[in-house]
Short mmCIF file of C-alpha atoms and ligand atoms in Angstrom, two decimals:
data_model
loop_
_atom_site.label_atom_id
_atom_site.label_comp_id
_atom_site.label_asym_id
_atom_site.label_seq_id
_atom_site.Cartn_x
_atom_site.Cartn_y
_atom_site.Cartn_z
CA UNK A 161 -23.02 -23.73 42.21
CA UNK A 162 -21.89 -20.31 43.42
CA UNK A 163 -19.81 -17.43 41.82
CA UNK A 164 -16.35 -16.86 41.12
CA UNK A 165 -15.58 -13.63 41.73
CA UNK A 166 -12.35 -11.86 40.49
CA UNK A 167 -10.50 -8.59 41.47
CA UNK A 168 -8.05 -8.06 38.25
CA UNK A 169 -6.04 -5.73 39.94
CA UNK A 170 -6.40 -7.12 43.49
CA UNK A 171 -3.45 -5.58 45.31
CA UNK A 172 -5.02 -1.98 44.33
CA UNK A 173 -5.56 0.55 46.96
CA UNK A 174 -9.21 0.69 45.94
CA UNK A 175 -9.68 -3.24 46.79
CA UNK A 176 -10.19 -2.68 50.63
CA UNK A 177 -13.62 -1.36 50.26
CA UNK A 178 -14.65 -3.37 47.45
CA UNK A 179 -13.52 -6.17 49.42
CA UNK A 180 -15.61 -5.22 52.60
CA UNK A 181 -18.88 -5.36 50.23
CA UNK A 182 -18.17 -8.39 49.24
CA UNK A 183 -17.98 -9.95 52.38
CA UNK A 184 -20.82 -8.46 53.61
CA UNK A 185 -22.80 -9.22 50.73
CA UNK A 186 -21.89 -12.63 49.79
CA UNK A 187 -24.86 -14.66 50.47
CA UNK A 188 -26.88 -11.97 48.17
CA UNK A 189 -24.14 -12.39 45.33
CA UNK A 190 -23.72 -16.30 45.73
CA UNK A 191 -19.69 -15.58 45.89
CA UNK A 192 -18.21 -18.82 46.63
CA UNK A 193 -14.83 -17.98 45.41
CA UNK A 194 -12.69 -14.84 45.58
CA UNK A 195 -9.54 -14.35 43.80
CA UNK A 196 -7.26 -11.53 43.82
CA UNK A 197 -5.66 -11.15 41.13
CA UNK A 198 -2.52 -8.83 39.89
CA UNK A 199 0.75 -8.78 38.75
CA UNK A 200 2.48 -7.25 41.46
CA UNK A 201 3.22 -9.78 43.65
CA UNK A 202 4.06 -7.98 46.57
CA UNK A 203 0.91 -6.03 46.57
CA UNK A 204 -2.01 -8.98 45.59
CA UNK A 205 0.29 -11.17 48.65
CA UNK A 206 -0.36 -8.51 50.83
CA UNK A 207 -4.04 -7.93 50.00
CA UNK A 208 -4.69 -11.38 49.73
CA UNK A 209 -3.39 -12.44 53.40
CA UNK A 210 -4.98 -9.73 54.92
CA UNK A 211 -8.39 -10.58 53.50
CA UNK A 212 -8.06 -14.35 53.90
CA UNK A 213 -7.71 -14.07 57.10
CA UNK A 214 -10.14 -10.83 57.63
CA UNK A 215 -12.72 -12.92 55.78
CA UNK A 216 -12.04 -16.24 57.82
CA UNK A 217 -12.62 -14.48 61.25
CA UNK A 218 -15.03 -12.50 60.25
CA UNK A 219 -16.87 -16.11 59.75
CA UNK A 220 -17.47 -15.65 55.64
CA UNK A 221 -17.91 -19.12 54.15
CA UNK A 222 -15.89 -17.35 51.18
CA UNK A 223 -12.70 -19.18 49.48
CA UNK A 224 -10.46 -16.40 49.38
CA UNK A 225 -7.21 -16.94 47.23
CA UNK A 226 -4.66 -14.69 45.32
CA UNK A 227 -2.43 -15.26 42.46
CA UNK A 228 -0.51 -13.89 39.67
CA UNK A 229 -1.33 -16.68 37.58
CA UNK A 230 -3.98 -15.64 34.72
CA UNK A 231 -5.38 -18.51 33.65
CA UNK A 232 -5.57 -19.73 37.03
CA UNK A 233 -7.48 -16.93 38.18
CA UNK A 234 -9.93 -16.63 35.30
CA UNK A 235 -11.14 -20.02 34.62
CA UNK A 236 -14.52 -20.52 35.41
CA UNK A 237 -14.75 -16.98 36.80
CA UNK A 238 -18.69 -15.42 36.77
CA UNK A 239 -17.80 -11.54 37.65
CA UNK A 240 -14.63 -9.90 37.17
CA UNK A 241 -13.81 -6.35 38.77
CA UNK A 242 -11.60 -4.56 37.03
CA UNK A 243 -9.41 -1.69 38.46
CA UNK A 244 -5.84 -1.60 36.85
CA UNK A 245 -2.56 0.98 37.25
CA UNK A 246 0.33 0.01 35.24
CA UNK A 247 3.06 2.33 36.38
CA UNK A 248 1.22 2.55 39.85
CA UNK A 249 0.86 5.60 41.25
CA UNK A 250 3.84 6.51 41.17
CA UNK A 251 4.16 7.43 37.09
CA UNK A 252 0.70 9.26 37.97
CA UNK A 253 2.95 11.68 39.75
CA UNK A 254 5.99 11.70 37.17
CA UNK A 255 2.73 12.05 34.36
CA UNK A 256 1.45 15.35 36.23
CA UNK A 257 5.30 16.73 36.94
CA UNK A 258 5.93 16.41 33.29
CA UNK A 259 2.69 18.06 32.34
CA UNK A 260 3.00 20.92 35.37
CA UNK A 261 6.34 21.83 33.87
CA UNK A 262 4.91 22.51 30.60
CA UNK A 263 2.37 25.07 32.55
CA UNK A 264 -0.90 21.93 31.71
CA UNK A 265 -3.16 20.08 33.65
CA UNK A 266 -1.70 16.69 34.70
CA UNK A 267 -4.72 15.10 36.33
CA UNK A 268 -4.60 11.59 35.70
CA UNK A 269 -7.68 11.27 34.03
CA UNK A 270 -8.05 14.61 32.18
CA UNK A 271 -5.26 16.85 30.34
CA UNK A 272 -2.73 14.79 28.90
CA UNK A 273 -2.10 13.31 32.76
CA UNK A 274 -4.83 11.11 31.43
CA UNK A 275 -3.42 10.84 27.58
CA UNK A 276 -0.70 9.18 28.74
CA UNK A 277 -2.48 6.83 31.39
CA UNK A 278 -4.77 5.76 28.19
CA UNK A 279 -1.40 4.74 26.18
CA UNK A 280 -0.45 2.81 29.23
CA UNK A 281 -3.54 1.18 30.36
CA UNK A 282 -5.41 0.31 26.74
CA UNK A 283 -2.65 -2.12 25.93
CA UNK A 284 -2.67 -4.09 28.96
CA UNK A 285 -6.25 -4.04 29.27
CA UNK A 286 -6.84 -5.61 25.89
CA UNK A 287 -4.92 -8.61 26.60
CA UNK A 288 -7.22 -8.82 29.70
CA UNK A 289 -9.97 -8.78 27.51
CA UNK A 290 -8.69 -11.51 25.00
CA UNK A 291 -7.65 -13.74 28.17
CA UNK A 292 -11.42 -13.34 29.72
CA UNK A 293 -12.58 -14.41 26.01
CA UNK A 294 -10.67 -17.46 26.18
CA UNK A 295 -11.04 -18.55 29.55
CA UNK A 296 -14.45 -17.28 30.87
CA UNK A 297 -16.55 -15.89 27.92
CA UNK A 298 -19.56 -15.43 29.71
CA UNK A 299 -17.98 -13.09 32.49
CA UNK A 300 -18.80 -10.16 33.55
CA UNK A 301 -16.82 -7.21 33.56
CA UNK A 302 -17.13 -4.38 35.75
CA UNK A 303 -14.38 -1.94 34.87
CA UNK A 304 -13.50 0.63 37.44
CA UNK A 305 -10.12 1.05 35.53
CA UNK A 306 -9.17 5.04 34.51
CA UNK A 307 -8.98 6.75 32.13
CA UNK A 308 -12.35 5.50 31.71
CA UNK A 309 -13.44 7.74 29.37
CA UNK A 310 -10.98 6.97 26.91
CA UNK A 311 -10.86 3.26 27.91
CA UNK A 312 -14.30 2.38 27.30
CA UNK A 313 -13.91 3.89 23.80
CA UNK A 314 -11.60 1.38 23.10
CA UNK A 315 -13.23 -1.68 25.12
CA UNK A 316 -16.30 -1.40 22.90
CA UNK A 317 -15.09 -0.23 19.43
CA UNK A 318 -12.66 -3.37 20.15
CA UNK A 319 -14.79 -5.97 21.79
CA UNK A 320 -18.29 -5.00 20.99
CA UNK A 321 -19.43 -8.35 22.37
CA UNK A 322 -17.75 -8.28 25.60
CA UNK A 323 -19.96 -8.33 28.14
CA UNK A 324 -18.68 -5.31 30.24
CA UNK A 325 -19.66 -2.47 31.59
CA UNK A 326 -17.76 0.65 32.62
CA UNK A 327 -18.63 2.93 35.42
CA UNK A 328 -17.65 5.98 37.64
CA UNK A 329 -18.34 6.44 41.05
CA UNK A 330 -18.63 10.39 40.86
CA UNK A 331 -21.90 10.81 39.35
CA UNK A 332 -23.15 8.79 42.38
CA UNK A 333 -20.82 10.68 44.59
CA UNK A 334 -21.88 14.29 43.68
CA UNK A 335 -25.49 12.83 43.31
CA UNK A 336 -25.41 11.62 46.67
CA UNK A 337 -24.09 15.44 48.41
CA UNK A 338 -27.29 16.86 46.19
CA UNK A 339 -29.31 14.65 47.97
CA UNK A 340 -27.78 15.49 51.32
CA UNK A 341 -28.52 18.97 50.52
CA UNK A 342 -31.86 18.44 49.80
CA UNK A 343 -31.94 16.35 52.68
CA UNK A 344 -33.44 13.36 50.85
CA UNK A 345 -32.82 9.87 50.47
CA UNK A 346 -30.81 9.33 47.74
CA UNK A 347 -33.52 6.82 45.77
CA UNK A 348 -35.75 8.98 46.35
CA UNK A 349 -34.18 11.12 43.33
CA UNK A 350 -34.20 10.44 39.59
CA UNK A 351 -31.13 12.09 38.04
CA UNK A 352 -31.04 13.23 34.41
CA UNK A 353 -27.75 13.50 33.12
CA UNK A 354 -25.48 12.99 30.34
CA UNK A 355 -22.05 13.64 28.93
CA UNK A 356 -18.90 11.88 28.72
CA UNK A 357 -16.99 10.24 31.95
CA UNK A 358 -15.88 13.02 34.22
CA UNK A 359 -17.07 15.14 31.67
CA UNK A 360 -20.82 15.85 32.11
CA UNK A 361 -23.85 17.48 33.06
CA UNK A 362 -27.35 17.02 35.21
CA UNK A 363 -29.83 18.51 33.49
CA UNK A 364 -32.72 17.95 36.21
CA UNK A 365 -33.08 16.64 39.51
CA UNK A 366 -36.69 14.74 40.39
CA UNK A 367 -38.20 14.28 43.86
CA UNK A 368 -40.66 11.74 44.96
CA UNK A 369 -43.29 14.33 43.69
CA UNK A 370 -42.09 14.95 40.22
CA UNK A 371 -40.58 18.33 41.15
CA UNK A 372 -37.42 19.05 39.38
CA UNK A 373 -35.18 20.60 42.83
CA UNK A 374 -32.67 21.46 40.02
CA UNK A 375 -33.65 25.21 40.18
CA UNK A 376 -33.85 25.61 43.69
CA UNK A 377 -30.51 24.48 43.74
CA UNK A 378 -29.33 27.19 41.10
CA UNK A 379 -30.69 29.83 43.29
CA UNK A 380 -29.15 29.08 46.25
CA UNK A 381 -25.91 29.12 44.33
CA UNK A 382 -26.51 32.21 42.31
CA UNK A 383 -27.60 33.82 45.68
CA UNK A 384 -24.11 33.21 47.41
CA UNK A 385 -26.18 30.98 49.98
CA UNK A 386 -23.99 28.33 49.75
CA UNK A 387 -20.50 28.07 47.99
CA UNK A 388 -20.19 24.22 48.43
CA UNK A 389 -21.82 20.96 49.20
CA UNK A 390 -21.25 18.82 51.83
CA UNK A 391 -19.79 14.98 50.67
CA UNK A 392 -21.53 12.29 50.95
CA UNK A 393 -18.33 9.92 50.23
CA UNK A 394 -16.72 8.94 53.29
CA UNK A 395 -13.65 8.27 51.19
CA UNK A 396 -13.59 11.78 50.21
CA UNK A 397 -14.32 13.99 53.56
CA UNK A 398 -11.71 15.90 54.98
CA UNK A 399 -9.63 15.67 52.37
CA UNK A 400 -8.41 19.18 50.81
CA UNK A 401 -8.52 17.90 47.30
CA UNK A 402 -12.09 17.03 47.25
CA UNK A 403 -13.05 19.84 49.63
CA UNK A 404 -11.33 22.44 47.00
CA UNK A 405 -13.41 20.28 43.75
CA UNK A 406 -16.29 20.54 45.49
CA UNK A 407 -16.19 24.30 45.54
CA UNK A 408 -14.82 24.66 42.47
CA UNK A 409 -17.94 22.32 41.24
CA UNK A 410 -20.16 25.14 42.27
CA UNK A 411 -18.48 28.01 40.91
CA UNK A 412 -18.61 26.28 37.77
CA UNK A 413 -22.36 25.49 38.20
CA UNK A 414 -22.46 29.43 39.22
CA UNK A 415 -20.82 30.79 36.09
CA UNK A 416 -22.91 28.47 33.68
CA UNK A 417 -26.14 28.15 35.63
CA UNK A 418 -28.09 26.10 33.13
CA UNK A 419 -26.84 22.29 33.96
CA UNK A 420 -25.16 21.49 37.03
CA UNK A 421 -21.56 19.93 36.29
CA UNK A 422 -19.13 17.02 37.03
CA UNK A 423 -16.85 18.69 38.97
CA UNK A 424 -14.14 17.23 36.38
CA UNK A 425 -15.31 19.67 34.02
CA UNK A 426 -12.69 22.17 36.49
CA UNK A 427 -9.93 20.70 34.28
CA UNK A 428 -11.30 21.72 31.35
CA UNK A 429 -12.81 25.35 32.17
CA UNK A 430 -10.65 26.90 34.71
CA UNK A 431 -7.44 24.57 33.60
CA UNK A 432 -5.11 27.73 34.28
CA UNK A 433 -6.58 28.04 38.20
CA UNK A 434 -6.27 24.00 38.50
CA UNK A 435 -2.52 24.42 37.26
CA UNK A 436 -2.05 27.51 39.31
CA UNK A 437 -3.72 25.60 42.17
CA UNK A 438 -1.37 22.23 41.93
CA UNK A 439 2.19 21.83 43.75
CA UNK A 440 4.60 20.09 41.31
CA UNK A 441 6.97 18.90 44.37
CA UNK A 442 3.60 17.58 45.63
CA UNK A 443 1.28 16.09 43.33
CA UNK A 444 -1.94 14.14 43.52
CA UNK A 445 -0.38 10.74 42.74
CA UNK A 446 2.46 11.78 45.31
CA UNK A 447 -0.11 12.34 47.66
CA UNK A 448 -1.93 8.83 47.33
CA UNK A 449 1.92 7.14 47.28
CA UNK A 450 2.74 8.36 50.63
CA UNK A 451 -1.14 8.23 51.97
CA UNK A 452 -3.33 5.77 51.07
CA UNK A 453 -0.79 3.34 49.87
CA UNK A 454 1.27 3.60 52.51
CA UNK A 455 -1.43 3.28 55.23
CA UNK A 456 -2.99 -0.09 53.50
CA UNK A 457 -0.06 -1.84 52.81
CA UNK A 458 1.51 -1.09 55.98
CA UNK A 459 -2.02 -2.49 57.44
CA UNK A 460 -1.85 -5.40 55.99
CA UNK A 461 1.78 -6.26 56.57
CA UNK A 462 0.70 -5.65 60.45
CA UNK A 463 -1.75 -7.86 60.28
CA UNK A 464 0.28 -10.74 58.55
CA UNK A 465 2.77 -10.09 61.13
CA UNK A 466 -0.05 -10.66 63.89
CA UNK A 467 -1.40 -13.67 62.34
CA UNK A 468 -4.70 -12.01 62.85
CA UNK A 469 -7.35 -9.22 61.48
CA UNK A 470 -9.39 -9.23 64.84
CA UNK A 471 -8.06 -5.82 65.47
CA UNK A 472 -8.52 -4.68 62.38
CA UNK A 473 -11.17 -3.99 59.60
CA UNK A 474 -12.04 -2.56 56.18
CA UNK A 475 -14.40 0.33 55.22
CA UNK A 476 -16.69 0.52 52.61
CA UNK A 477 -17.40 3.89 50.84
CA UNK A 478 -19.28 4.58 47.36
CA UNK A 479 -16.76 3.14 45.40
CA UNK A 480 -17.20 -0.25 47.02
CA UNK A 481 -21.32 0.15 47.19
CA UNK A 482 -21.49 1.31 43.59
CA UNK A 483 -19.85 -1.64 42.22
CA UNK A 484 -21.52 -4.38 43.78
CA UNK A 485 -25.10 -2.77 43.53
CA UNK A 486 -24.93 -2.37 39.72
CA UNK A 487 -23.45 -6.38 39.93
CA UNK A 488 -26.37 -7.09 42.09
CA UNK A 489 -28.50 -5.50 39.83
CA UNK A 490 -27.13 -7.62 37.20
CA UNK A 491 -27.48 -11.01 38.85
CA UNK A 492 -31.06 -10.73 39.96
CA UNK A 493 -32.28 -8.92 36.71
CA UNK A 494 -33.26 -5.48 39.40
CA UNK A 495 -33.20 -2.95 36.37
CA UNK A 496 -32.27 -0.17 38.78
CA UNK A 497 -31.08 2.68 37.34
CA UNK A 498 -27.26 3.89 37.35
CA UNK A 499 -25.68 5.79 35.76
CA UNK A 500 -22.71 3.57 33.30
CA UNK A 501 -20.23 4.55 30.06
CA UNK A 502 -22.89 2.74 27.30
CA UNK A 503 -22.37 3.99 23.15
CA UNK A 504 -25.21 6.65 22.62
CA UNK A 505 -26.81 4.77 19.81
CA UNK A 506 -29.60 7.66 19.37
CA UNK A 507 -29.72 8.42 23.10
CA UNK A 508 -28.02 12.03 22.66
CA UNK A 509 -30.36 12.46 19.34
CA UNK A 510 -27.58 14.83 17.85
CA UNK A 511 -24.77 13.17 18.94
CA UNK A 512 -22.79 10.58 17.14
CA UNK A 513 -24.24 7.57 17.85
CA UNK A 514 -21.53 4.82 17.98
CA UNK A 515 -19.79 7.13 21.08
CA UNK A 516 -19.39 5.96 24.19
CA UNK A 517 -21.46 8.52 26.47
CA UNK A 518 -22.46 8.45 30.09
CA UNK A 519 -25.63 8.40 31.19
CA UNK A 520 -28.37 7.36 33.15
CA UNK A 521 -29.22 3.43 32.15
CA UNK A 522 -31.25 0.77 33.49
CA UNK A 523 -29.24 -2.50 34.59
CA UNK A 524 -30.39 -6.03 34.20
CA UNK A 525 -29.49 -9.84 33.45
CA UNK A 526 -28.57 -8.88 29.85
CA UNK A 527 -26.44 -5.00 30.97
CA UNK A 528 -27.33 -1.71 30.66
CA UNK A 529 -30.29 -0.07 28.39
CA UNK A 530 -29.67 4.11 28.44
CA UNK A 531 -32.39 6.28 29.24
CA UNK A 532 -33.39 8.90 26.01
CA UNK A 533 -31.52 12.09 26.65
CA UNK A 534 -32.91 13.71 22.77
CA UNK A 535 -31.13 17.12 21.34
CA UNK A 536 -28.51 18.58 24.10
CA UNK A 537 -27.45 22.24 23.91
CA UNK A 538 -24.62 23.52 20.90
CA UNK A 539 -22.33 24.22 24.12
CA UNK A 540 -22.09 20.99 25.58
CA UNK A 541 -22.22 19.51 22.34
CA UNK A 542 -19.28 21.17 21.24
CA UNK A 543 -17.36 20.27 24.48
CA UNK A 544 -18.22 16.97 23.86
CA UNK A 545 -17.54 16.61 20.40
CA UNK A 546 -14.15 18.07 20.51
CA UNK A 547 -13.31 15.44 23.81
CA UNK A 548 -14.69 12.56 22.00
CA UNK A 549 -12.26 13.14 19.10
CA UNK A 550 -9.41 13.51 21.65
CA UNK A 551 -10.79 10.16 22.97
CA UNK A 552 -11.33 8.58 19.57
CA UNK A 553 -7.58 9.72 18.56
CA UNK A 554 -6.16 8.80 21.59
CA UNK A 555 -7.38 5.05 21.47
CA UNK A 556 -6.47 4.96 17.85
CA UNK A 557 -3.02 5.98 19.06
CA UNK A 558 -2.56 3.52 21.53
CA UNK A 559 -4.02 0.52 18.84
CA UNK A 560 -1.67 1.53 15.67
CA UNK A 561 1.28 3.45 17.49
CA UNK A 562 0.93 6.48 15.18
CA UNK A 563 2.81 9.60 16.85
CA UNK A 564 0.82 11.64 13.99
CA UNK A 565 -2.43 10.53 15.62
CA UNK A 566 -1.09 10.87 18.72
CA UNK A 567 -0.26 14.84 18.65
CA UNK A 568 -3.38 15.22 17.03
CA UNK A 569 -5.07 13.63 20.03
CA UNK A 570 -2.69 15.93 21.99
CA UNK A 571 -4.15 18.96 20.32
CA UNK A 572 -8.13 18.55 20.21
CA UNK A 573 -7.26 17.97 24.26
CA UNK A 574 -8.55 21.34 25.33
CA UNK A 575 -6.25 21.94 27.78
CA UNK A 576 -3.41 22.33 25.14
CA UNK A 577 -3.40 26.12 24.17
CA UNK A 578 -0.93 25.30 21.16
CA UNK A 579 1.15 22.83 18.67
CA UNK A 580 4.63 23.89 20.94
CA UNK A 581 3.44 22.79 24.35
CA UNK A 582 1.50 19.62 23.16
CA UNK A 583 4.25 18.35 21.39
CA UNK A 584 6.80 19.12 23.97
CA UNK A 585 4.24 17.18 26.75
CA UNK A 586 3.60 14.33 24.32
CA UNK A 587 7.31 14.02 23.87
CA UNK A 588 8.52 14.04 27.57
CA UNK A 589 5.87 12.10 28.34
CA UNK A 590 6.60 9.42 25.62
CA UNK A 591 10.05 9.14 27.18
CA UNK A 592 9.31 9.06 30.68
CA UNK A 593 6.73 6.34 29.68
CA UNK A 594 8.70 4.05 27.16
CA UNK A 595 8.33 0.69 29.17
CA UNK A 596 4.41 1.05 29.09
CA UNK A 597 3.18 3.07 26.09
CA UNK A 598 3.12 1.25 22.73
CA UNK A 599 6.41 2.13 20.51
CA UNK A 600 5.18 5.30 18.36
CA UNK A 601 5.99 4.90 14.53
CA UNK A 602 7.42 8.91 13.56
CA UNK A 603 5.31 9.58 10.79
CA UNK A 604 5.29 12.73 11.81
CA UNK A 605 7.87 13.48 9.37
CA UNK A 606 6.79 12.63 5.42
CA UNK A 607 9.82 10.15 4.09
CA UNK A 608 11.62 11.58 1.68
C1 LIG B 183 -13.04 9.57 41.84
C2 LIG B 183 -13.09 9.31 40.38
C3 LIG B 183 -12.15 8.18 40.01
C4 LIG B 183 -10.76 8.49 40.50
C5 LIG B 183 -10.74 8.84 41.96
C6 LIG B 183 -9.36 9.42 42.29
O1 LIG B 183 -13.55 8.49 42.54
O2 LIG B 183 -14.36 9.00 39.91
O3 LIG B 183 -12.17 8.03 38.64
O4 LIG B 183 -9.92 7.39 40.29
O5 LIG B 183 -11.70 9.80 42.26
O6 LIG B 183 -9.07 9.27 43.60
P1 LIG B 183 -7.59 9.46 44.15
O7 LIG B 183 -7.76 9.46 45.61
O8 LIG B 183 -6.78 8.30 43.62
O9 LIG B 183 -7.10 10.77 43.62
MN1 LIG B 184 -14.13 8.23 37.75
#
């Protein structure tokens, strides 16, 4: 018997590559089934034609369905990818207008852009989680689903047995243009890093040889010989936002030599040049409405219209690659190293050790086992210790619907300068975010 694979949030935008993997790796993965699963039915019908078909004629042996149907689509299911939006894309954008106007970062995953994401997506991915325990215990999880940080805080405080692991695809991505740089094959470099989800640090860069290329790489910075790196995510080239992070990454890395960063960290550091930087009449999540959605759904409703995907096909990037090597991993027991969201548990030796952290782990048949990272520097410590309250408050703000724990979430969030603009974001954004967020309790204010 093969495996029943399941896309829980199948109508994304990010399916299409993940989808192309798939395909091509089926016969590695033993996929016999493939559901796509969401609860936009517009968007998983779409999706789900277009790769039944694209699938058929491309000859896969693959049952492809699509549903809306929960317990339909998890019963008996082996691997589930996970990769949810509530609010779409679209309250990305009204999350970063509400958060521009108040002069803060937006980003969806970062600032209180990502607060608010958290307060949307940690209730809906909990019942996801208590479905897969009832129907499919012994599932995998994958979770792809932002704001990861924050969300795999609450997956495994919550469900410490669920078998799931939550990953990135930038510390591959940025891993992969240092490689290119170097002009190496990516697995030809060990990577030591560790931090938080886009929120993090390499520390040392291997080759083959056991030289660390990490300092070459500082002087070529420090020297002005180069001012960015070239992508290695298809996904990614040519398109301003990345080209303008990637630049940013380095003058980062250029101002604090010692580790090289996530290029996240911009948020946090230079928050006034990313706010400065940002069009409020044109936002990120406006940007991926009238791009990338567009241009996929409009694909696939050609291709319905057709009645075939001969003229048409899918393209796999990093995102789709990362996921499916770390499941690969998983089903034949590889132990390759990647780089996951995992609780420290003495990895970070001064660190707390029931965090969630990200680092370097090796994967297998029973998950991921992190690499020992020992006693990290008292400025990235402090970083992280003041984001992984924001994270811890945040998730305990989305479980017990406190607005006290909330705007103290609000204020260890680093790119809050003060108590007037984080309660004046929190509050807009609680409005514009009422049919999603849980229903905050005001014990703000003592009763009298
Ligand atoms: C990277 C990050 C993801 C994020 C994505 C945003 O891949 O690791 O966490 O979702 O970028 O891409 P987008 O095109 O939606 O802005
Ligand atoms: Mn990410």
């Amino acid at each position: 018997m093969g495996n029943k694979f399941v896309m829980v949030g199948g109508g994304s935008t990010q399916s299409p590559g993940i989808l192309e993997v798939l395909r091509r790796r089926a016969q590695e993965l033993a996929i016999d089934e493939l559901v796509l699963y969401d609860i936009d039915e517009k968007r998983v019908s779409l999706l789900g034609q277009y790769t039944k078909m694209y699938y058929a004629e491309m000859g896969s042996l693959v049952n492809v369905t699509y549903t809306t149907d929960i317990d339909e689509a998890f019963t008996g299911a082996d691997f589930l990818f996970m990769q949810i939006r509530p609010g779409l894309n679209a309250q990305r954008a009204v999350d970063e207008k509400i958060c521009l106007s108040h002069g803060v970062v937006g980003q969806e995953t970062c600032g209180l852009g990502g607060f608010s994401f958290a307060m949307r997506v940690i209730p809906a991915v909990r019942q996801i989680i208590r479905k897969v325990k009832e129907l499919c215990p012994d599932a995998w999880i994958l979770n792809y689903t932002n704001p990861e940080a924050i969300l795999s805080e609450a997956i495994y405080s919550e469900f410490p047995d669920a078998k799931c692991l939550c990953i990135c695809d930038m510390p591959i991505s940025i891993e992969g243009a240092i490689a290119k740089y170097f002009d190496k094959d990516l697995r030809d470099l060990t990577f030591k890093y560790f931090g938080l989800n886009h929120f993090g640090w390499w520390t040392q860069i291997i080759d083959k040889d056991g030289k660390d290329l990490l300092p070459l790489l500082r002087e070529d910075v420090l020297s002005g010989k180069i001012d960015t790196l070239l992508m290695s995510n298809d996904e990614t080239v040519g398109d301003q936002y990345w080209i303008d992070t990637y630049k940013q990454m380095i003058k980062l890395f250029k101002n604090f030599p010692e580790y090289f960063p996530n290029c996240y960290l911009q948020y946090y550091l230079t928050p006034d040049e990313m706010v400065a930087h940002d069009d409020i009449n044109f936002t990120r999540g406006d940007y991926v409405t009238n791009g990338r959605e567009k241009r996929i759904y409009e694909e696939c409703e050609r291709v319905i219209a057709n009645g075939s995907a001969k003229d048409s096909s899918l393209h796999a990037g990093v995102h789709g690659n990362y996921i499916v090597d770390i499941c690969h991993a998983i089903i034949h027991d590889t132990r390759e190293r990647f780089t996951v969201n995992i609780t420290n548990n003495g990895s970070i030796s001064n660190f707390d050790p029931k965090a969630v952290v990200e680092l370097p782990a090796y994967v297998g048949a029973s998950g991921a086992e992190p690499i020992v990272v020992g006693e990290i520097p008292t400025f990235q410590k402090g970083l992280m210790e003041m984001q992984k309250a924001y994270e811890k408050l945040t998730v305990e703000a989305a479980l017990t619907g406190s607005y006290q724990t909330a705007l103290k979430a609000v204020m260890l969030n680093k790119t809050i300068p003060n108590f007037s603009v984080g309660k004046a974001v929190l509050d807009d954004l609680y409005e514009a975010n009422k049919e999603w967020w849980p229903k905050l309790k005001d014990d703000f204010i003592p009763e009298q």
